[in-house]
Amino acid sequence: MSYNAWIFTIGNEVVHGRVLNTNAFYLGRRLTLLGYFVVGNISLVDDVDIVARFLDYVLTYRPMVIVTTGGLGPTYDDRTLEAVSKATGRELELNREALEMIEKKYRSLNLLLTDERRKMAYLPRGSIPIPNPIGTAPGCWLEINHTVIISLPGVPREMEVMWESWVEPRLRSMGPSIHIVERNIRSIGIPESSLAPIVKDILKKFPDVYIKTHPRDEERDRYVIDIYIMYSNRSREIAEKIVNEVVVMLQNEIRKRYGVNIITNI
Amino acid sequence: MSYNAWIFTIGNEVVHGRVLNTNAFYLGRRLTLLGYFVVGNISLVDDVDIVARFLDYVLTYRPMVIVTTGGLGPTYDDRTLEAVSKATGRELELNREALEMIEKKYRSLNLLLTDERRKMAYLPRGSIPIPNPIGTAPGCWLEINHTVIISLPGVPREMEVMWESWVEPRLRSMGPSIHIVERNIRSIGIPESSLAPIVKDILKKFPDVYIKTHPRDEERDRYVIDIYIMYSNRSREIAEKIVNEVVVMLQNEIRKRYGVNIITNI
């Protein structure tokens, strides 16, 4: 069973560099901490055909989860669910439950239910609407073969509330029961290219551990390299033991070859 | 002639939400201001096959430009050029010019040319190396049929220097000679769903103008909506005239229907 996940962010403002994509950052982190392996995140302009084709393509990887944000609102260019519908063959239909959510919201705001507002109640057939406690557009949960496609609004505060209150509990119970242990250590005085053979050797011994070196660009001349180590296991004890072994090994090898101590606590 | 562009960012740290993807933001903005239409930006984990397959897929859209960042360094997981090679059928070969750049850099640092360092001189056949004035990994410029694939390092400061000093002048001369006019205005007190029909009407009259509404989430209860308007034309005069007409029209319609003035200067 592979717990692969993909993230889509829809909106010209993200692709054209007017808005920093904090949604993909947030979702990547949350999914990873739930034990899912995020393979990619894809940002696309507001174009139904392109979004549908990429969804279609990503579905061929048979991921467990696809999360989309953006394009759920009342305006003419909010067409993400149309793309989900195209990619899955589930036509859009008026969802009673979603309509009730929207009616209730606009009643409380003393506003009429115009066509633009009613549009947000059309979900792909078989979807479950996700309540939006802050804004107006409901989200959408659609299970299709091996994959659940979760569509959320692009407004960060709405997306996060819906994720934390409704989506995450469900993904947690579907996901792997694992413990993730992470460590960040820092090496000073050795170029990244000199650390590379050490990391390579350690990965031969621990092929399932994830190790990545990050040169801190503002201090390149001093060769400040942060090393990130992550390992997950059903047992927290084992996960911690393995990560500690890797850190000790890194420490010893770096001292042996370059006479330098690493900082293990950053 | 369509000036379409795509951005790839390669690296688990971006996909798994450990690092905010400022590179895609920077590149999206710069390409847009040069007059290119960025269709998507795609972030993928460090996996040669997946990166190669997505490059291959995006090449079927026959874009003018693909920019990749990340995965050019000396470590075992820096394999972006391998993916470019796979996707284009141009095998990696030792590039003399790139090797000279790398040798010179390490000589000046008083470091030996190890295998890990020499690896950075292997570029897809037919590539031009892009000098890296700050770091060590050269970039790579590869023209293939209708597309130029530009590969840059992931360290933001290196990527930006290489972009501004080497890449951008070339893309400017290849790109459309256009002027882009942008305006941001703000509407207060009207829900986004009430603005939607006004924007729709205006777009019927000006189909080439780009208009997008952005609810400012921290102030949703007051309905603060920013409206972004963009138009490009070979003549700056015409571009400015059109954008001004759109702003005046928005202003009049909003005042007429809701008795509210928009803020035209934000």
Coordinates of C-alpha atoms in Angstrom, one line a residue:
Chain A
M1 CA 0.0 0.0 0.0
S2 CA 1.6 3.3 -1.0
Y3 CA 0.4 6.4 0.6
N4 CA 1.2 8.8 -2.2
A5 CA -0.3 12.3 -2.4
W6 CA -0.3 15.2 -4.8
I7 CA -1.2 18.8 -4.4
F8 CA -2.7 21.1 -7.0
T9 CA -3.0 24.9 -6.6
I10 CA -5.1 26.6 -9.1
G11 CA -4.9 30.3 -9.9
N12 CA -3.1 32.7 -12.2
E13 CA -2.0 34.8 -9.2
V14 CA 0.2 31.9 -7.9
V15 CA 1.6 30.9 -11.3
H16 CA 2.4 34.4 -12.4
G17 CA 4.2 35.3 -9.1
R18 CA 1.8 37.7 -7.6
V19 CA 1.1 35.6 -4.6
L20 CA 3.5 33.3 -2.7
N21 CA 2.2 29.8 -2.7
T22 CA 1.8 29.2 1.1
N23 CA -1.0 26.7 0.6
A24 CA 1.2 24.2 -1.1
F25 CA 3.7 24.7 1.7
Y26 CA 1.1 24.1 4.4
L27 CA -0.4 21.1 2.7
G28 CA 3.0 19.5 1.9
R29 CA 3.9 19.7 5.5
R30 CA 0.6 18.5 7.0
L31 CA 0.4 15.5 4.6
T32 CA 4.1 14.6 5.3
L33 CA 3.5 14.7 9.1
L34 CA 0.4 12.4 8.6
G35 CA 2.8 9.9 6.9
Y36 CA 1.8 10.4 3.3
F37 CA 4.5 10.8 0.7
V38 CA 3.9 13.9 -1.3
V39 CA 5.2 13.3 -4.8
G40 CA 4.5 16.6 -6.4
N41 CA 2.7 19.9 -6.2
I42 CA 1.4 21.4 -9.4
S43 CA 0.3 25.0 -9.8
L44 CA -1.7 25.8 -12.9
V45 CA -3.5 28.8 -14.4
D46 CA -7.3 29.1 -14.3
D47 CA -7.8 26.9 -17.4
V48 CA -10.3 24.0 -17.1
D49 CA -8.7 21.9 -19.9
I50 CA -5.2 22.2 -18.6
V51 CA -6.2 21.4 -15.0
A52 CA -8.4 18.5 -16.1
R53 CA -5.5 17.1 -18.2
F54 CA -3.0 17.3 -15.4
L55 CA -5.5 15.7 -12.9
D56 CA -6.0 13.0 -15.4
Y57 CA -2.3 12.4 -15.8
V58 CA -1.6 12.4 -12.1
L59 CA -4.5 9.9 -11.6
T60 CA -2.5 7.4 -13.7
Y61 CA 0.0 7.3 -10.8
R62 CA -2.9 5.9 -8.7
P63 CA -2.2 8.2 -5.7
M64 CA -4.1 7.8 -2.5
V65 CA -4.8 11.5 -2.2
I66 CA -5.1 14.5 -4.4
V67 CA -5.7 17.9 -2.7
T68 CA -6.6 20.9 -4.8
T69 CA -6.9 24.5 -3.5
G70 CA -8.3 27.5 -5.3
G71 CA -11.0 28.0 -7.9
L72 CA -14.1 27.1 -5.8
G73 CA -15.5 30.6 -5.5
P74 CA -18.4 32.4 -7.1
T75 CA -16.5 34.1 -10.0
Y76 CA -16.5 33.1 -13.7
D77 CA -12.9 31.8 -13.4
D78 CA -13.5 29.6 -10.4
R79 CA -13.8 26.3 -12.3
T80 CA -11.8 23.7 -10.4
L81 CA -14.7 21.4 -9.9
E82 CA -15.5 21.5 -13.6
A83 CA -11.9 20.2 -14.1
V84 CA -12.4 17.5 -11.5
S85 CA -15.6 16.5 -13.2
K86 CA -13.9 16.3 -16.6
A87 CA -10.9 14.3 -15.3
T88 CA -13.1 11.8 -13.4
G89 CA -16.1 11.6 -15.7
R90 CA -18.5 12.5 -12.8
E91 CA -20.7 15.2 -14.1
L92 CA -21.5 18.3 -12.0
E93 CA -24.9 18.2 -10.3
L94 CA -26.6 20.3 -7.7
N95 CA -25.7 18.9 -4.3
R96 CA -28.6 19.4 -1.9
E97 CA -26.4 19.4 1.2
A98 CA -24.0 21.9 -0.4
L99 CA -26.9 24.1 -1.4
E100 CA -28.3 24.1 2.2
M101 CA -24.9 25.2 3.5
I102 CA -24.7 28.1 0.9
E103 CA -28.4 29.1 1.5
K104 CA -27.9 29.2 5.2
K105 CA -24.7 31.3 4.9
Y106 CA -26.3 33.9 2.6
R107 CA -29.5 34.0 4.7
S108 CA -27.3 34.9 7.7
L109 CA -25.6 37.6 5.7
N110 CA -29.0 38.9 4.4
L111 CA -28.0 38.4 0.8
L112 CA -29.9 36.8 -2.1
L113 CA -29.0 33.5 -3.6
T114 CA -27.9 34.7 -7.1
D115 CA -26.7 32.4 -9.9
E116 CA -23.1 33.1 -9.1
R117 CA -23.7 31.9 -5.5
R118 CA -25.8 28.9 -6.4
K119 CA -23.0 27.8 -8.8
M120 CA -20.9 26.8 -5.7
A121 CA -23.4 24.0 -4.9
Y122 CA -22.6 22.1 -8.1
L123 CA -20.3 19.2 -7.2
P124 CA -19.1 16.2 -9.2
R125 CA -21.7 13.3 -8.8
G126 CA -21.0 11.3 -5.6
S127 CA -19.1 14.1 -3.8
I128 CA -19.5 14.9 -0.1
P129 CA -19.5 18.7 0.6
I130 CA -17.0 19.9 3.1
P131 CA -18.4 22.7 5.4
N132 CA -16.7 26.1 5.2
P133 CA -17.1 27.7 8.6
I134 CA -15.6 31.0 7.5
G135 CA -16.3 31.6 3.9
T136 CA -19.1 30.6 1.5
A137 CA -17.7 28.0 -0.9
P138 CA -18.0 24.5 0.4
G139 CA -15.1 22.1 -0.2
C140 CA -15.6 18.7 -2.0
W141 CA -14.5 15.2 -1.1
L142 CA -14.7 12.7 -4.0
E143 CA -13.6 9.1 -3.8
I144 CA -12.8 7.6 -7.2
N145 CA -11.3 4.1 -7.5
H146 CA -8.1 4.2 -5.3
T147 CA -8.0 8.0 -4.9
V148 CA -9.7 10.6 -2.9
I149 CA -9.8 14.0 -4.5
I150 CA -10.2 16.8 -1.9
S151 CA -11.0 20.3 -3.3
L152 CA -10.6 23.3 -0.9
P153 CA -10.9 27.0 -1.4
G154 CA -7.7 29.0 -2.1
V155 CA -8.2 31.6 0.7
P156 CA -5.5 30.3 3.2
R157 CA -7.6 30.9 6.4
E158 CA -10.6 29.0 5.0
M159 CA -8.5 26.2 3.6
E160 CA -6.7 25.7 6.9
V161 CA -9.8 25.7 9.0
M162 CA -11.5 23.2 6.7
W163 CA -8.3 21.0 6.6
E164 CA -7.8 20.9 10.3
S165 CA -11.4 20.5 11.4
W166 CA -12.8 18.1 8.7
V167 CA -10.2 16.8 6.3
E168 CA -7.2 15.9 8.5
P169 CA -9.1 13.6 10.9
R170 CA -10.3 11.5 8.0
L171 CA -6.9 11.3 6.3
R172 CA -5.4 10.4 9.6
S173 CA -7.6 7.4 10.0
M174 CA -7.1 6.3 6.3
G175 CA -3.3 6.9 6.5
P176 CA -0.4 4.9 7.8
S177 CA 0.0 4.6 11.5
I178 CA 3.6 5.8 11.7
H179 CA 5.9 7.9 13.7
I180 CA 8.2 10.4 12.0
V181 CA 11.4 11.5 13.6
E182 CA 13.3 14.5 12.1
R183 CA 16.6 16.1 13.0
N184 CA 18.5 19.1 11.8
I185 CA 22.2 19.3 12.3
R186 CA 24.7 21.8 11.0
S187 CA 28.2 21.4 9.7
I188 CA 30.5 24.5 9.4
G189 CA 33.7 24.7 7.4
I190 CA 33.2 21.8 4.9
P191 CA 31.8 22.4 1.4
E192 CA 28.7 20.5 0.5
S193 CA 30.6 18.6 -2.2
S194 CA 32.9 17.2 0.6
L195 CA 29.9 16.1 2.6
A196 CA 28.4 14.3 -0.4
P197 CA 30.6 11.1 -0.2
I198 CA 29.9 10.7 3.5
V199 CA 26.2 11.0 3.1
K200 CA 26.4 8.6 0.2
D201 CA 28.1 6.0 2.4
I202 CA 25.6 6.4 5.2
L203 CA 22.7 6.0 2.8
K204 CA 24.2 2.7 1.6
K205 CA 23.9 1.5 5.2
F206 CA 20.5 3.1 5.8
P207 CA 18.7 3.2 2.5
D208 CA 15.3 4.1 4.0
V209 CA 16.6 7.2 5.9
Y210 CA 16.0 10.5 4.2
I211 CA 19.1 12.8 4.3
K212 CA 19.4 16.1 2.6
T213 CA 22.1 18.8 2.7
H214 CA 21.1 22.5 2.4
P215 CA 23.8 25.1 1.9
R216 CA 22.7 28.2 3.7
D217 CA 23.2 30.7 1.0
E218 CA 23.7 33.7 3.1
E219 CA 26.8 32.1 4.6
R220 CA 28.3 30.3 1.7
D221 CA 31.8 31.5 2.2
R222 CA 31.9 29.8 5.6
Y223 CA 30.4 26.6 4.2
V224 CA 27.5 26.5 6.6
I225 CA 25.5 23.4 5.6
D226 CA 22.4 22.2 7.3
I227 CA 21.7 18.5 7.2
Y228 CA 18.2 17.3 7.5
I229 CA 17.5 13.7 8.6
M230 CA 14.1 12.0 8.6
Y231 CA 13.0 8.5 9.2
S232 CA 9.5 7.0 9.9
N233 CA 8.5 3.7 11.4
R234 CA 5.5 2.2 13.1
S235 CA 7.5 2.2 16.3
R236 CA 8.6 5.6 17.6
E237 CA 11.4 3.9 19.5
I238 CA 12.9 2.3 16.4
A239 CA 12.5 5.6 14.4
E240 CA 14.4 7.5 17.1
K241 CA 17.1 4.8 17.4
I242 CA 17.8 4.9 13.7
V243 CA 18.0 8.6 13.5
N244 CA 20.3 8.8 16.4
E245 CA 22.6 6.2 14.8
V246 CA 22.7 8.2 11.6
V247 CA 23.6 11.4 13.5
V248 CA 26.4 9.7 15.4
M249 CA 27.7 8.2 12.2
L250 CA 27.7 11.6 10.5
Q251 CA 29.4 13.2 13.4
N252 CA 32.2 10.5 13.6
E253 CA 32.8 10.5 9.8
I254 CA 33.0 14.3 9.6
R255 CA 35.4 14.4 12.6
K256 CA 37.5 11.6 11.2
R257 CA 37.9 13.0 7.7
Y258 CA 37.9 16.7 8.3
G259 CA 38.6 17.2 12.0
V260 CA 35.4 19.3 12.4
N261 CA 32.6 18.9 14.9
I262 CA 29.0 19.2 13.8
I263 CA 26.4 21.1 15.7
T264 CA 23.7 18.6 16.6
N265 CA 21.1 21.0 18.0
I266 CA 19.8 23.6 15.6
Chain B
M1 CA 3.7 32.6 -31.9
S2 CA 2.8 31.8 -28.3
Y3 CA 5.2 32.8 -25.6
N4 CA 4.3 30.1 -23.1
A5 CA 6.5 29.2 -20.3
W6 CA 6.6 26.5 -17.5
I7 CA 8.6 26.4 -14.3
F8 CA 9.9 23.2 -12.5
T9 CA 11.2 23.2 -9.0
I10 CA 12.9 20.0 -8.0
G11 CA 13.5 19.0 -4.4
N12 CA 11.8 17.0 -1.6
E13 CA 12.2 20.0 0.7
V14 CA 9.9 22.1 -1.4
V15 CA 7.3 19.4 -2.0
H16 CA 7.2 18.2 1.6
G17 CA 6.7 21.7 3.0
R18 CA 10.0 22.3 4.7
V19 CA 10.9 25.2 2.5
L20 CA 8.6 27.9 1.0
N21 CA 9.0 27.9 -2.8
T22 CA 10.2 31.4 -3.3
N23 CA 12.0 30.4 -6.6
A24 CA 8.8 29.6 -8.4
F25 CA 7.3 32.9 -7.1
Y26 CA 10.4 34.9 -8.4
L27 CA 10.5 33.2 -11.8
G28 CA 6.8 33.4 -12.3
R29 CA 7.0 37.2 -11.8
R30 CA 10.1 37.7 -13.9
L31 CA 8.8 35.7 -16.8
T32 CA 5.4 37.4 -16.7
L33 CA 7.0 40.9 -16.7
L34 CA 9.1 39.8 -19.8
G35 CA 5.7 39.1 -21.5
Y36 CA 5.8 35.3 -21.3
F37 CA 2.6 33.5 -20.3
V38 CA 3.5 31.1 -17.5
V39 CA 1.1 28.2 -17.7
G40 CA 2.1 26.2 -14.7
N41 CA 4.8 25.6 -12.2
I42 CA 5.5 22.1 -11.1
S43 CA 7.4 21.0 -8.0
L44 CA 8.6 17.4 -7.8
V45 CA 10.5 15.2 -5.5
D46 CA 14.1 14.2 -6.3
D47 CA 13.2 11.3 -8.6
V48 CA 14.7 11.2 -12.0
D49 CA 12.0 9.2 -13.6
I50 CA 9.1 11.4 -12.4
V51 CA 10.9 14.6 -13.3
A52 CA 11.7 13.2 -16.8
R53 CA 8.2 12.1 -17.4
F54 CA 6.7 15.5 -16.4
L55 CA 9.3 17.3 -18.6
D56 CA 8.3 15.0 -21.4
Y57 CA 4.6 15.7 -20.8
V58 CA 5.1 19.5 -20.7
L59 CA 7.1 19.4 -23.9
T60 CA 4.0 18.1 -25.7
Y61 CA 2.5 21.6 -25.0
R62 CA 5.4 23.0 -27.1
P63 CA 6.2 25.8 -24.7
M64 CA 8.8 28.4 -25.7
V65 CA 10.6 28.2 -22.3
I66 CA 11.0 25.7 -19.5
V67 CA 12.9 26.8 -16.4
T68 CA 14.0 24.3 -13.8
T69 CA 15.6 25.1 -10.5
G70 CA 17.2 22.7 -8.0
G71 CA 19.1 19.5 -8.4
L72 CA 22.3 20.7 -10.0
G73 CA 24.7 20.3 -7.1
P74 CA 27.3 17.8 -6.2
T75 CA 25.2 15.4 -4.1
Y76 CA 23.8 12.0 -5.1
D77 CA 20.3 13.3 -5.3
D78 CA 21.1 16.3 -7.6
R79 CA 19.9 14.7 -10.8
T80 CA 17.9 17.3 -12.7
L81 CA 20.2 17.2 -15.7
E82 CA 19.8 13.4 -15.9
A83 CA 16.1 14.0 -16.1
V84 CA 16.5 16.7 -18.8
S85 CA 18.7 14.3 -20.7
K86 CA 16.1 11.5 -20.5
A87 CA 13.2 13.7 -21.6
T88 CA 15.1 15.2 -24.5
G89 CA 17.2 12.2 -25.6
R90 CA 20.3 14.2 -25.4
E91 CA 22.8 12.2 -23.4
L92 CA 24.9 13.7 -20.7
E93 CA 28.5 14.4 -21.7
L94 CA 31.4 16.2 -20.2
N95 CA 31.1 19.8 -21.2
R96 CA 34.6 21.4 -21.6
E97 CA 33.5 24.9 -20.9
A98 CA 31.5 23.8 -17.8
L99 CA 34.5 21.8 -16.5
E100 CA 36.8 24.8 -16.9
M101 CA 34.3 26.9 -14.8
I102 CA 34.3 24.3 -12.1
E103 CA 38.0 23.7 -12.1
K104 CA 38.7 27.4 -11.8
K105 CA 36.2 27.7 -8.9
Y106 CA 37.7 24.9 -6.9
R107 CA 41.3 26.0 -7.7
S108 CA 40.4 29.4 -6.2
L109 CA 39.0 27.6 -3.1
N110 CA 42.1 25.5 -2.9
L111 CA 40.0 22.3 -3.2
L112 CA 40.6 19.1 -5.2
L113 CA 38.3 18.2 -8.2
T114 CA 36.6 15.1 -6.8
D115 CA 34.2 12.9 -8.7
E116 CA 31.2 14.7 -7.0
R117 CA 32.5 18.0 -8.2
R118 CA 33.4 16.8 -11.7
K119 CA 29.8 15.4 -12.0
M120 CA 28.5 19.0 -12.3
A121 CA 30.3 19.4 -15.6
Y122 CA 28.2 16.7 -17.3
L123 CA 25.5 18.5 -19.4
P124 CA 23.0 17.2 -22.0
R125 CA 24.7 17.2 -25.4
G126 CA 24.4 20.6 -27.2
S127 CA 24.0 22.6 -24.0
I128 CA 25.6 25.9 -23.2
P129 CA 26.8 26.2 -19.6
I130 CA 25.5 29.2 -17.6
P131 CA 28.2 30.8 -15.4
N132 CA 27.5 30.7 -11.6
P133 CA 29.3 33.7 -10.2
I134 CA 28.5 32.8 -6.5
G135 CA 28.3 29.0 -6.2
T136 CA 29.9 26.1 -8.0
A137 CA 27.3 24.3 -10.1
P138 CA 27.0 25.9 -13.6
G139 CA 23.5 26.3 -15.1
C140 CA 22.5 24.8 -18.4
W141 CA 20.8 26.3 -21.5
L142 CA 19.5 23.7 -24.0
E143 CA 17.6 24.5 -27.1
I144 CA 15.5 21.6 -28.4
N145 CA 13.0 22.0 -31.3
H146 CA 10.7 24.9 -30.2
T147 CA 11.8 25.0 -26.6
V148 CA 14.7 26.3 -24.6
I149 CA 15.2 24.4 -21.3
I150 CA 17.0 26.5 -18.7
S151 CA 18.3 24.7 -15.6
L152 CA 19.4 26.7 -12.7
P153 CA 20.5 25.8 -9.1
G154 CA 18.0 25.9 -6.3
V155 CA 19.9 28.2 -3.9
P156 CA 17.9 31.4 -4.4
R157 CA 20.8 33.8 -4.4
E158 CA 22.7 31.8 -7.0
M159 CA 19.6 31.3 -9.1
E160 CA 18.7 35.0 -9.1
V161 CA 22.2 36.3 -10.0
M162 CA 22.4 33.8 -12.9
W163 CA 18.9 34.8 -14.0
E164 CA 19.5 38.5 -14.0
S165 CA 23.0 38.6 -15.4
W166 CA 22.8 35.8 -18.0
V167 CA 19.3 34.3 -18.7
E168 CA 17.0 37.3 -18.6
P169 CA 18.8 39.4 -21.3
R170 CA 18.6 36.4 -23.7
L171 CA 14.9 35.8 -22.9
R172 CA 14.1 39.4 -23.4
S173 CA 15.5 39.4 -26.9
M174 CA 13.7 36.2 -27.7
G175 CA 10.4 37.3 -26.2
P176 CA 7.6 39.5 -27.3
S177 CA 8.2 43.2 -27.4
I178 CA 5.3 44.3 -25.2
H179 CA 4.3 46.6 -22.5
I180 CA 2.4 45.3 -19.5
V181 CA 0.2 47.6 -17.5
E182 CA -1.1 46.5 -14.1
R183 CA -3.4 48.1 -11.7
N184 CA -4.7 47.1 -8.2
I185 CA -7.9 48.6 -6.9
R186 CA -9.9 47.8 -3.8
S187 CA -13.5 47.5 -3.2
I188 CA -14.9 47.6 0.4
G189 CA -18.4 46.5 1.5
I190 CA -19.4 44.3 -1.4
P191 CA -19.1 40.5 -1.3
E192 CA -17.0 38.9 -4.1
S193 CA -20.1 37.2 -5.4
S194 CA -21.7 40.5 -6.0
L195 CA -18.7 41.8 -7.9
A196 CA -18.7 38.7 -10.1
P197 CA -21.5 39.8 -12.5
I198 CA -19.9 43.2 -13.0
V199 CA -16.5 41.7 -13.8
K200 CA -18.2 39.3 -16.2
D201 CA -19.9 42.1 -18.1
I202 CA -16.7 44.1 -18.4
L203 CA -14.8 41.0 -19.7
K204 CA -17.4 40.7 -22.4
K205 CA -16.4 44.1 -23.6
F206 CA -12.7 43.6 -23.0
P207 CA -12.0 39.9 -23.5
D208 CA -8.2 40.3 -23.6
V209 CA -7.9 42.1 -20.3
Y210 CA -7.1 40.0 -17.3
I211 CA -9.2 40.8 -14.2
K212 CA -9.1 38.8 -10.9
T213 CA -10.7 39.5 -7.6
H214 CA -8.9 38.5 -4.4
P215 CA -10.8 38.5 -1.1
R216 CA -8.4 39.6 1.6
D217 CA -9.0 36.9 4.1
E218 CA -8.0 38.8 7.2
E219 CA -10.8 41.2 6.6
R220 CA -13.6 39.0 5.2
D221 CA -16.3 40.4 7.4
R222 CA -15.9 43.8 5.9
Y223 CA -15.8 42.4 2.4
V224 CA -12.4 43.8 1.4
I225 CA -11.8 42.7 -2.2
D226 CA -8.7 43.6 -4.2
I227 CA -9.2 43.7 -7.9
Y228 CA -6.2 43.1 -10.1
I229 CA -6.3 44.3 -13.7
M230 CA -3.6 43.5 -16.3
Y231 CA -3.3 44.2 -20.0
S232 CA -0.4 44.0 -22.4
N233 CA 0.0 45.5 -25.8
R234 CA 2.9 46.5 -28.2
S235 CA 2.0 50.1 -27.5
R236 CA 2.3 51.3 -23.9
E237 CA -0.2 54.1 -24.7
I238 CA -2.9 51.7 -25.8
A239 CA -2.2 49.3 -22.8
E240 CA -2.6 52.3 -20.4
K241 CA -5.7 53.6 -22.1
I242 CA -7.4 50.2 -22.0
V243 CA -6.6 49.6 -18.3
N244 CA -7.9 53.1 -17.4
E245 CA -11.1 52.4 -19.3
V246 CA -11.6 49.2 -17.3
V247 CA -11.0 50.9 -14.0
V248 CA -13.4 53.7 -14.8
M249 CA -16.0 51.2 -15.9
L250 CA -15.6 49.1 -12.7
Q251 CA -15.9 52.3 -10.7
N252 CA -19.0 53.5 -12.4
E253 CA -20.8 50.1 -12.3
I254 CA -20.0 49.5 -8.6
R255 CA -21.2 53.0 -7.7
K256 CA -24.3 52.6 -9.8
R257 CA -25.3 49.2 -8.4
Y258 CA -24.1 49.4 -4.8
G259 CA -23.5 53.1 -4.2
V260 CA -20.0 52.4 -3.1
N261 CA -16.7 54.0 -4.2
I262 CA -13.7 51.9 -5.0
I263 CA -10.2 52.8 -3.9
T264 CA -8.2 53.2 -7.1
N265 CA -4.8 53.6 -5.5
I266 CA -3.5 50.7 -3.4

